[in-house]
Amino acid sequence: MRKFLINVNGTKYEVEVEEIDPKAVRQAAPQAEPAKAPVAAKPVGEGEKVTSPMPGNILSVSVKEGDTVKEGQQLMILEAMKMENEILAPCAGKVTSIAVTKGSTVESGTLLCTIA
């Protein structure tokens, strides 16, 4: 056992840590991940890709495929950490595809739509 003194926000704590031999550690056998149902890929349209800046849920989609949008126009609303974030068009053009629907959960970098 090794003892350490740790300071957390001005409060000192004495802790003991057991040092182990790295050669003695057995690695757990890799667990097989459960099979995921195949997801039908929606065709991606040509043009500039609009991606999610953060993980969250799509609250609403304000445009549909074929709509003409102006730069800065609201495309959808993304809820992240209890805040509503407007996803705006980065350029003017025509919406060639929409990859999400209302209620979709997205991760950072997920394709939302494309504008040509």
PDB file of C-alpha atoms in Angstrom:
ATOM      1  CA  MET A   1       0.000   0.000   0.000  1.00  0.00           C
ATOM      2  CA  ARG A   2       1.107   3.522  -0.763  1.00  0.00           C
ATOM      3  CA  LYS A   3      -0.266   6.572   1.011  1.00  0.00           C
ATOM      4  CA  PHE A   4      -1.040   9.845  -0.718  1.00  0.00           C
ATOM      5  CA  LEU A   5      -2.267  13.218   0.514  1.00  0.00           C
ATOM      6  CA  ILE A   6      -4.869  14.709  -1.850  1.00  0.00           C
ATOM      7  CA  ASN A   7      -6.144  18.290  -1.643  1.00  0.00           C
ATOM      8  CA  VAL A   8      -9.698  18.844  -2.960  1.00  0.00           C
ATOM      9  CA  ASN A   9     -10.953  22.434  -2.799  1.00  0.00           C
ATOM     10  CA  GLY A  10      -8.804  23.165   0.247  1.00  0.00           C
ATOM     11  CA  THR A  11      -9.741  19.972   2.116  1.00  0.00           C
ATOM     12  CA  LYS A  12      -6.937  17.458   2.531  1.00  0.00           C
ATOM     13  CA  TYR A  13      -7.623  13.738   2.348  1.00  0.00           C
ATOM     14  CA  GLU A  14      -5.189  10.944   3.116  1.00  0.00           C
ATOM     15  CA  VAL A  15      -5.758   7.953   0.857  1.00  0.00           C
ATOM     16  CA  GLU A  16      -4.147   4.563   0.546  1.00  0.00           C
ATOM     17  CA  VAL A  17      -3.658   3.018  -2.879  1.00  0.00           C
ATOM     18  CA  GLU A  18      -2.738  -0.582  -3.447  1.00  0.00           C
ATOM     19  CA  GLU A  19      -0.077  -1.001  -6.072  1.00  0.00           C
ATOM     20  CA  ILE A  20      -0.498  -4.092  -8.227  1.00  0.00           C
ATOM     21  CA  ASP A  21       1.899  -5.929 -10.459  1.00  0.00           C
ATOM     22  CA  PRO A  22       0.861  -5.115 -14.063  1.00  0.00           C
ATOM     23  CA  LYS A  23       1.968  -8.603 -15.123  1.00  0.00           C
ATOM     24  CA  ALA A  24      -0.467 -10.165 -12.655  1.00  0.00           C
ATOM     25  CA  VAL A  25      -3.507  -8.360 -14.075  1.00  0.00           C
ATOM     26  CA  ARG A  26      -5.609 -10.606 -16.277  1.00  0.00           C
ATOM     27  CA  GLN A  27      -7.455  -8.991 -19.093  1.00  0.00           C
ATOM     28  CA  ALA A  28     -11.117  -9.793 -19.355  1.00  0.00           C
ATOM     29  CA  ALA A  29     -12.195 -11.656 -22.453  1.00  0.00           C
ATOM     30  CA  PRO A  30     -13.762  -9.263 -24.962  1.00  0.00           C
ATOM     31  CA  GLN A  31     -17.536  -9.307 -24.785  1.00  0.00           C
ATOM     32  CA  ALA A  32     -19.452  -9.658 -28.014  1.00  0.00           C
ATOM     33  CA  GLU A  33     -21.684  -6.688 -28.659  1.00  0.00           C
ATOM     34  CA  PRO A  34     -25.353  -7.462 -29.224  1.00  0.00           C
ATOM     35  CA  ALA A  35     -26.301  -7.454 -32.870  1.00  0.00           C
ATOM     36  CA  LYS A  36     -27.969  -4.245 -33.976  1.00  0.00           C
ATOM     37  CA  ALA A  37     -30.867  -4.224 -36.369  1.00  0.00           C
ATOM     38  CA  PRO A  38     -29.788  -2.933 -39.776  1.00  0.00           C
ATOM     39  CA  VAL A  39     -30.839   0.631 -40.462  1.00  0.00           C
ATOM     40  CA  ALA A  40     -31.904   1.498 -43.967  1.00  0.00           C
ATOM     41  CA  ALA A  41     -29.575   4.220 -45.188  1.00  0.00           C
ATOM     42  CA  LYS A  42     -31.347   7.237 -46.581  1.00  0.00           C
ATOM     43  CA  PRO A  43     -29.695   8.588 -49.710  1.00  0.00           C
ATOM     44  CA  VAL A  44     -27.631  11.693 -49.086  1.00  0.00           C
ATOM     45  CA  GLY A  45     -28.265  14.613 -51.407  1.00  0.00           C
ATOM     46  CA  GLU A  46     -25.614  16.572 -53.229  1.00  0.00           C
ATOM     47  CA  GLY A  47     -24.303  19.806 -51.753  1.00  0.00           C
ATOM     48  CA  GLU A  48     -23.107  21.240 -48.465  1.00  0.00           C
ATOM     49  CA  LYS A  49     -23.654  18.958 -45.509  1.00  0.00           C
ATOM     50  CA  VAL A  50     -25.208  20.433 -42.359  1.00  0.00           C
ATOM     51  CA  THR A  51     -24.148  18.463 -39.272  1.00  0.00           C
ATOM     52  CA  SER A  52     -25.125  18.564 -35.626  1.00  0.00           C
ATOM     53  CA  PRO A  53     -22.806  20.754 -33.551  1.00  0.00           C
ATOM     54  CA  MET A  54     -23.606  18.776 -30.375  1.00  0.00           C
ATOM     55  CA  PRO A  55     -25.538  15.739 -29.149  1.00  0.00           C
ATOM     56  CA  GLY A  56     -29.250  16.271 -28.558  1.00  0.00           C
ATOM     57  CA  ASN A  57     -32.809  15.714 -29.805  1.00  0.00           C
ATOM     58  CA  ILE A  58     -34.451  17.228 -32.857  1.00  0.00           C
ATOM     59  CA  LEU A  59     -37.489  19.192 -31.613  1.00  0.00           C
ATOM     60  CA  SER A  60     -38.675  20.391 -35.007  1.00  0.00           C
ATOM     61  CA  VAL A  61     -37.719  20.421 -38.680  1.00  0.00           C
ATOM     62  CA  SER A  62     -38.672  23.712 -40.365  1.00  0.00           C
ATOM     63  CA  VAL A  63     -37.887  22.743 -43.969  1.00  0.00           C
ATOM     64  CA  LYS A  64     -38.566  19.862 -46.338  1.00  0.00           C
ATOM     65  CA  GLU A  65     -36.693  18.416 -49.284  1.00  0.00           C
ATOM     66  CA  GLY A  66     -36.895  20.712 -52.286  1.00  0.00           C
ATOM     67  CA  ASP A  67     -37.335  23.920 -50.235  1.00  0.00           C
ATOM     68  CA  THR A  68     -35.195  26.909 -51.191  1.00  0.00           C
ATOM     69  CA  VAL A  69     -33.461  28.466 -48.182  1.00  0.00           C
ATOM     70  CA  LYS A  70     -31.499  31.646 -47.544  1.00  0.00           C
ATOM     71  CA  GLU A  71     -28.203  31.759 -45.665  1.00  0.00           C
ATOM     72  CA  GLY A  72     -28.978  32.024 -41.947  1.00  0.00           C
ATOM     73  CA  GLN A  73     -32.534  30.663 -42.293  1.00  0.00           C
ATOM     74  CA  GLN A  74     -33.649  28.264 -39.544  1.00  0.00           C
ATOM     75  CA  LEU A  75     -33.573  24.643 -40.701  1.00  0.00           C
ATOM     76  CA  MET A  76     -34.438  22.886 -37.434  1.00  0.00           C
ATOM     77  CA  ILE A  77     -34.308  23.161 -33.650  1.00  0.00           C
ATOM     78  CA  LEU A  78     -31.971  20.934 -31.661  1.00  0.00           C
ATOM     79  CA  GLU A  79     -32.557  20.507 -27.928  1.00  0.00           C
ATOM     80  CA  ALA A  80     -29.326  19.969 -26.007  1.00  0.00           C
ATOM     81  CA  MET A  81     -28.995  20.165 -22.232  1.00  0.00           C
ATOM     82  CA  LYS A  82     -32.526  21.618 -21.867  1.00  0.00           C
ATOM     83  CA  MET A  83     -31.744  24.453 -24.293  1.00  0.00           C
ATOM     84  CA  GLU A  84     -33.224  24.966 -27.740  1.00  0.00           C
ATOM     85  CA  ASN A  85     -30.569  25.629 -30.398  1.00  0.00           C
ATOM     86  CA  GLU A  86     -31.467  26.847 -33.869  1.00  0.00           C
ATOM     87  CA  ILE A  87     -29.687  25.041 -36.683  1.00  0.00           C
ATOM     88  CA  LEU A  88     -29.259  27.641 -39.417  1.00  0.00           C
ATOM     89  CA  ALA A  89     -28.507  27.285 -43.112  1.00  0.00           C
ATOM     90  CA  PRO A  90     -24.780  27.872 -43.710  1.00  0.00           C
ATOM     91  CA  CYS A  91     -25.481  28.946 -47.299  1.00  0.00           C
ATOM     92  CA  ALA A  92     -28.321  29.783 -49.648  1.00  0.00           C
ATOM     93  CA  GLY A  93     -29.630  27.007 -51.855  1.00  0.00           C
ATOM     94  CA  LYS A  94     -32.067  24.146 -52.201  1.00  0.00           C
ATOM     95  CA  VAL A  95     -32.505  21.453 -49.531  1.00  0.00           C
ATOM     96  CA  THR A  96     -31.534  18.246 -51.336  1.00  0.00           C
ATOM     97  CA  SER A  97     -31.993  15.823 -48.428  1.00  0.00           C
ATOM     98  CA  ILE A  98     -33.058  15.719 -44.793  1.00  0.00           C
ATOM     99  CA  ALA A  99     -31.488  12.917 -42.753  1.00  0.00           C
ATOM    100  CA  VAL A 100     -33.422  13.364 -39.476  1.00  0.00           C
ATOM    101  CA  THR A 101     -37.012  13.687 -38.315  1.00  0.00           C
ATOM    102  CA  LYS A 102     -38.718  15.333 -35.356  1.00  0.00           C
ATOM    103  CA  GLY A 103     -37.819  13.337 -32.227  1.00  0.00           C
ATOM    104  CA  SER A 104     -34.542  11.965 -33.617  1.00  0.00           C
ATOM    105  CA  THR A 105     -31.610  11.670 -31.228  1.00  0.00           C
ATOM    106  CA  VAL A 106     -28.351  12.834 -32.783  1.00  0.00           C
ATOM    107  CA  GLU A 107     -24.691  12.843 -31.802  1.00  0.00           C
ATOM    108  CA  SER A 108     -22.176  15.559 -32.503  1.00  0.00           C
ATOM    109  CA  GLY A 109     -21.295  15.462 -36.209  1.00  0.00           C
ATOM    110  CA  THR A 110     -24.460  13.588 -37.284  1.00  0.00           C
ATOM    111  CA  LEU A 111     -25.642  14.606 -40.755  1.00  0.00           C
ATOM    112  CA  LEU A 112     -28.862  16.633 -40.477  1.00  0.00           C
ATOM    113  CA  CYS A 113     -29.423  17.731 -44.078  1.00  0.00           C
ATOM    114  CA  THR A 114     -27.701  18.869 -47.259  1.00  0.00           C
ATOM    115  CA  ILE A 115     -28.099  22.094 -49.215  1.00  0.00           C
ATOM    116  CA  ALA A 116     -27.060  22.543 -52.844  1.00  0.00           C
TER     117      ALA A 116
END
